Tab-separated table of C-alpha atoms and ligand atoms in Angstrom:
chain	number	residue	atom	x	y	z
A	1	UNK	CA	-117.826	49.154	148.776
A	2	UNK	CA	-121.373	50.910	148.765
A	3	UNK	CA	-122.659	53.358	147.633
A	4	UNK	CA	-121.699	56.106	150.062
A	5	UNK	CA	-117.938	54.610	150.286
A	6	UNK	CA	-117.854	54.981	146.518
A	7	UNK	CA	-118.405	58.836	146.969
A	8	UNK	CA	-115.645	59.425	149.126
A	9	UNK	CA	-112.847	57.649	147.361
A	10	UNK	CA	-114.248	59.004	144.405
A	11	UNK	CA	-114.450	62.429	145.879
A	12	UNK	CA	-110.377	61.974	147.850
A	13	UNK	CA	-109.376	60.741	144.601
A	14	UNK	CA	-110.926	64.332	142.650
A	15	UNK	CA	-109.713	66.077	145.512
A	16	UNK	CA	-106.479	64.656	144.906
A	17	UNK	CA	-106.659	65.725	141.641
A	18	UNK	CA	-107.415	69.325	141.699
A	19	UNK	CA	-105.098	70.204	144.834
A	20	UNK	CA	-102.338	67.248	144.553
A	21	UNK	CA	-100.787	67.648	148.006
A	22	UNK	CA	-97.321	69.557	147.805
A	23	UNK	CA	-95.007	70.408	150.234
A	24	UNK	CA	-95.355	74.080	151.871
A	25	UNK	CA	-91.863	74.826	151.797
A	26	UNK	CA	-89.929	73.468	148.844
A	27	UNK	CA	-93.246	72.691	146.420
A	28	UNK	CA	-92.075	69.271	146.032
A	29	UNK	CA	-95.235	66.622	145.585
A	30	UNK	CA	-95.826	64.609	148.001
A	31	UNK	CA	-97.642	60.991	147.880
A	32	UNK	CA	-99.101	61.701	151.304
A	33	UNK	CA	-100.994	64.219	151.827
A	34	UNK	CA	-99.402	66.194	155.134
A	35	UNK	CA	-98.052	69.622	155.431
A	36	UNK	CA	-93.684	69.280	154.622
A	37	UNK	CA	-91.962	66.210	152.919
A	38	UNK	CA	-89.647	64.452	154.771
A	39	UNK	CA	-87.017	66.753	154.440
A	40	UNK	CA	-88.075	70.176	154.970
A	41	UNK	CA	-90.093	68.264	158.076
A	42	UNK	CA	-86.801	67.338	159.515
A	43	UNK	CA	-85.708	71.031	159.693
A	44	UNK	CA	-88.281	71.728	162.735
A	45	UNK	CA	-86.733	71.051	165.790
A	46	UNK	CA	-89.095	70.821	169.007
A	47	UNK	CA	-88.107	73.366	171.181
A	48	UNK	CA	-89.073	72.960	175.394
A	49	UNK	CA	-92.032	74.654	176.905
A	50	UNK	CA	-91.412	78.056	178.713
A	51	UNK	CA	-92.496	79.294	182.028
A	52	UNK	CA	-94.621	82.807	181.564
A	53	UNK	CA	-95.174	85.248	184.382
A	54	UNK	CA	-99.111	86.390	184.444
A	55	UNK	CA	-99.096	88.068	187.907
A	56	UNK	CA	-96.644	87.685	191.165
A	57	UNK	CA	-98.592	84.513	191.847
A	58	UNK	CA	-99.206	82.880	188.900
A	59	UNK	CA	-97.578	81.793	185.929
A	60	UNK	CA	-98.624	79.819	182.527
A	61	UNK	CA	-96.063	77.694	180.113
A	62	UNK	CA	-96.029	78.260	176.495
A	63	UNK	CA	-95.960	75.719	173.819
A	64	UNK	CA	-94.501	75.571	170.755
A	65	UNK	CA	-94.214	73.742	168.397
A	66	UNK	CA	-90.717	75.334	167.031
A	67	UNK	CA	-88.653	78.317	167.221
A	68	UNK	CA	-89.506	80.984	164.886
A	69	UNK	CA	-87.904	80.151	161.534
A	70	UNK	CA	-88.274	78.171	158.336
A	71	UNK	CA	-90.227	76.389	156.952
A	72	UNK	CA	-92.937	77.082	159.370
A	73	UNK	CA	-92.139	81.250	159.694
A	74	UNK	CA	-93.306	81.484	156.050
A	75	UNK	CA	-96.545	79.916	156.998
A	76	UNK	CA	-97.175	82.323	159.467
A	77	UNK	CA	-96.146	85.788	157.495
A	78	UNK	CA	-98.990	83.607	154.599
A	79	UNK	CA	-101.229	85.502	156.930
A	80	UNK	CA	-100.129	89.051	154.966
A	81	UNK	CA	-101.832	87.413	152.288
A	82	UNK	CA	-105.128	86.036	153.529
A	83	UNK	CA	-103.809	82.311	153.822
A	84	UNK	CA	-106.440	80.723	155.114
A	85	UNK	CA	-104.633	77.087	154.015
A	86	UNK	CA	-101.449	78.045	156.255
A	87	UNK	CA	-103.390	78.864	159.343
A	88	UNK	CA	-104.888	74.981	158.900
A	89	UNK	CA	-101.893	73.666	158.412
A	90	UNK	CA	-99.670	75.364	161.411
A	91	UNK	CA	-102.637	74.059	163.437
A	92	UNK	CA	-101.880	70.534	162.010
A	93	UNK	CA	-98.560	71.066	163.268
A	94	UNK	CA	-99.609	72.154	166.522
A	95	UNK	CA	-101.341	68.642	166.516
A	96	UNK	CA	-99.184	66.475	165.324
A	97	UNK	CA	-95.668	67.959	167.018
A	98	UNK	CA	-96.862	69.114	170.193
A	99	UNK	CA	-98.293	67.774	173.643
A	100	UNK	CA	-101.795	69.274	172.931
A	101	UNK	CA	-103.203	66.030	171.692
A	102	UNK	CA	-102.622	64.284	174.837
A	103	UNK	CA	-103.622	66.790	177.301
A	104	UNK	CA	-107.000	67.407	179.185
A	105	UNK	CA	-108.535	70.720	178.821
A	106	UNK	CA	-111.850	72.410	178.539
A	107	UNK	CA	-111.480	75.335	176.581
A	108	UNK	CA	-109.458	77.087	173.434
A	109	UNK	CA	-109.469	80.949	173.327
A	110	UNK	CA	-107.810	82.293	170.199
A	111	UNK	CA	-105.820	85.583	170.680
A	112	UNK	CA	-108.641	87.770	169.328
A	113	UNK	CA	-107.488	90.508	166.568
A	114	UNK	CA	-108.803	93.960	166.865
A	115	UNK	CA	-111.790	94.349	164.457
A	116	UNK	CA	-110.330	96.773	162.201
A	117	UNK	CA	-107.358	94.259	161.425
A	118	UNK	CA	-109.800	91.278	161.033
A	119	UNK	CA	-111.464	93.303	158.781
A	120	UNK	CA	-108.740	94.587	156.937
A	121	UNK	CA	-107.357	90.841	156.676
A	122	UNK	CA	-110.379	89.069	156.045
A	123	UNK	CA	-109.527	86.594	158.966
A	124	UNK	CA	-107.695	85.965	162.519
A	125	UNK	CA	-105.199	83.529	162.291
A	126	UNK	CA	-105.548	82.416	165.674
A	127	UNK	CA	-109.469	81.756	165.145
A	128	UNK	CA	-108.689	79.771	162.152
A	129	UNK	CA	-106.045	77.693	164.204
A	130	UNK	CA	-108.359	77.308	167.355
A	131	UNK	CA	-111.481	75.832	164.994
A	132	UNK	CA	-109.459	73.319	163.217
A	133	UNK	CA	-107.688	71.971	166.698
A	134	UNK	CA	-111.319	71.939	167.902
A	135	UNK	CA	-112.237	69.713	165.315
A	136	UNK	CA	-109.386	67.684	165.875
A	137	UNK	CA	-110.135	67.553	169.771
A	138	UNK	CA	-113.841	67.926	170.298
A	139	UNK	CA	-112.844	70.720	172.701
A	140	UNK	CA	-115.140	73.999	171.729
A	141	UNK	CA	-113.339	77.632	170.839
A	142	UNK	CA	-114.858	80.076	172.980
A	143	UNK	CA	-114.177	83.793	172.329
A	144	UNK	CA	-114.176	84.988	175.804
A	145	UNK	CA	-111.274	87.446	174.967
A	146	UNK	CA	-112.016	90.624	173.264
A	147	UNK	CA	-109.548	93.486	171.766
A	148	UNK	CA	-110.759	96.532	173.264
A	149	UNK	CA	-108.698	99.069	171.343
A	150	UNK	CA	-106.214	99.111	168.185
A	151	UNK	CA	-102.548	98.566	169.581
A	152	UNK	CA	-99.709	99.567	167.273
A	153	UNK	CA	-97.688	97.227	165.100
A	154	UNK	CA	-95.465	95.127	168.011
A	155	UNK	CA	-92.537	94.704	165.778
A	156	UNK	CA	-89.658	96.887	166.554
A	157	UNK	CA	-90.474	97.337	169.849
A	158	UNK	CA	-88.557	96.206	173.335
A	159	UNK	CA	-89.744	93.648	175.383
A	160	UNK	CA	-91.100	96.382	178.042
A	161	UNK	CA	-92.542	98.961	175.413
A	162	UNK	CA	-94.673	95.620	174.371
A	163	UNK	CA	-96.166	95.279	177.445
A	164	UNK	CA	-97.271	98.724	177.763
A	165	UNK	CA	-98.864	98.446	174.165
A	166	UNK	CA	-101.019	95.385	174.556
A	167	UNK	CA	-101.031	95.906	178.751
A	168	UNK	CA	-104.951	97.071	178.703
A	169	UNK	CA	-106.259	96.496	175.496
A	170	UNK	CA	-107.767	92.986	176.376
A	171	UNK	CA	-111.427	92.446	178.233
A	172	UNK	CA	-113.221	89.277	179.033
A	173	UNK	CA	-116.316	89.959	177.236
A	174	UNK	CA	-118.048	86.738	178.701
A	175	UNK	CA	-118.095	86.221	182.476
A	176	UNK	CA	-121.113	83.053	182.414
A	177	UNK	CA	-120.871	80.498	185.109
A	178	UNK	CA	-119.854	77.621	183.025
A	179	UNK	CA	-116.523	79.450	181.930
A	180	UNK	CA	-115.484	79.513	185.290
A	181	UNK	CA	-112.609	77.095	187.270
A	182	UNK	CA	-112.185	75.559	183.741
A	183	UNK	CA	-108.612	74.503	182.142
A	184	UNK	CA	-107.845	76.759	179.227
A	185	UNK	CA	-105.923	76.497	176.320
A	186	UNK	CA	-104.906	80.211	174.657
A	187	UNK	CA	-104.343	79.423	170.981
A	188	UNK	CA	-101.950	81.715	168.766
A	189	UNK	CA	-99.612	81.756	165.840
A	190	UNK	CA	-96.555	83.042	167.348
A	191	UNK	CA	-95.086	83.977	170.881
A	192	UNK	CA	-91.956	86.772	170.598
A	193	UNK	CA	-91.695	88.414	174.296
A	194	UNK	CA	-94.802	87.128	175.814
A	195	UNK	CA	-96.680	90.315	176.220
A	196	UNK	CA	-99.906	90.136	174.377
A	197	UNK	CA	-100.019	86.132	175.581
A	198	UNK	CA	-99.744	87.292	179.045
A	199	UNK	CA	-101.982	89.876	178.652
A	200	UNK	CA	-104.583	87.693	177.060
A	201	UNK	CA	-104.240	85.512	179.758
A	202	UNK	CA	-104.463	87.739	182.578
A	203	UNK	CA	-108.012	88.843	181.175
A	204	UNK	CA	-109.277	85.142	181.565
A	205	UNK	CA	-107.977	85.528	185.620
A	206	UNK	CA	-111.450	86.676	186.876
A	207	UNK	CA	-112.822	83.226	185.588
A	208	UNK	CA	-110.348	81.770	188.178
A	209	UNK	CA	-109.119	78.932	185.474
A	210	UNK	CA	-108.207	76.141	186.902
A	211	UNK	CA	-105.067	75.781	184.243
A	212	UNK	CA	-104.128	78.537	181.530
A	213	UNK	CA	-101.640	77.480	179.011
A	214	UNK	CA	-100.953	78.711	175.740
A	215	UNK	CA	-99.884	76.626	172.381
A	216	UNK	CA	-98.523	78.675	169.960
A	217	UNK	CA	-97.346	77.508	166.339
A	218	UNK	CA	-94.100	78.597	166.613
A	219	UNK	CA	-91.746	81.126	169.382
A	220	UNK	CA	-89.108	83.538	168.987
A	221	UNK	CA	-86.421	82.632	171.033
B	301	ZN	ZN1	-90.201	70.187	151.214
């Protein structure tokens, strides 16, 4: 072992130390470190990919890696809180339970959070999710999407009054030459009607993508 070996078991082992891993759901400790034990693991069930309308002519599929409930719902609400940790770790689920790993694409655009609400929360869950796939796939995050006004709180709302909310309030803000014809990847923690997704996504269309999809961490079916 040299020298520079020694430092990183040394430095796993302190790691190990001062943040044993522990499961996210039932606090358990874990000898490996990965985000559920066995057992609270075995309560996500994959769920298919879904077909989303953008325009008359074209439509996107949405990934996810489970329907919207526990263990992984709490990790998403951690956002409330300024859970950096939980955005990290539903992108390691993204990784290690969904399709994204083995799929060709040039580009991940986070669902961007009006500035006030980043702000306010510190972070955007989304971004957080998109840099740690990037890491994981070598494909860049690129924020070509921005949120051009404040929308309201979607919660509570119909599937319809959703659409109007979040209809405009998306722009491209970056229209350069070697964004366009790529295959793009929308990155975001959770899908419930589609609306901002599809909204996002129909922002991108004057880049004329060759492939929009979006992976979300988990979707309310
Ligand atoms: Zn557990």
């Amino acid at each position: 072992m040299d020298l520079k070996q020694r430092f990183f078991s040394m430095f796993d082992l302190a790691s190990k130390i001062f943040s044993p891993p522990i499961c996210s759901c039932c606090k358990q400790f874990l000898h490996e470190r990965s985000v559920f034990c066995n057992s609270c693991d075995k309560k996500i069930s994959p769920i298919i990919s879904l077909p989303l309308k953008i325009t008359q002519s074209r439509q996107m599929r949405i990934m996810a890696v489970c329907e919207y409930k526990e263990p992984v719902r709490s990790l998403i609400l951690a956002k409330r809180y300024r859970n950096c940790l939980s955005s990290n770790q539903l992108a390691q689920l993204i990784w290690e339970k969904t399709f994204l790993k083995n799929m060709e694409y040039d580009l991940l655009v986070p669902v961007p959070l009006h500035w006030t609400r980043s702000a306010k929360r510190g972070f955007n869950q989304a971004n957080v999710m998109a840099n740690y796939l990037s890491k994981k796939s070598g494909v860049a995050v690129v924020n070509l999407v921005k949120r051009c006004r404040q929308t309201g709180y979607q919660a509570g709302l119909s599937a319809e009054k959703r659409y109007e909310n979040v209809k405009d309030s998306f722009v491209l803000c970056d229209k350069k030459e070697e964004y366009k014809g790529k295959k793009i990847v929308i990155i975001d923690d959770l899908v419930t009607t589609g609306a901002t997704i599809r909204a996002v996504a129909k922002s991108l269309l004057p880049l004329k993508p060759k492939s929009i999809i979006a992976v979300v961490a988990a979707r309310v079916v």
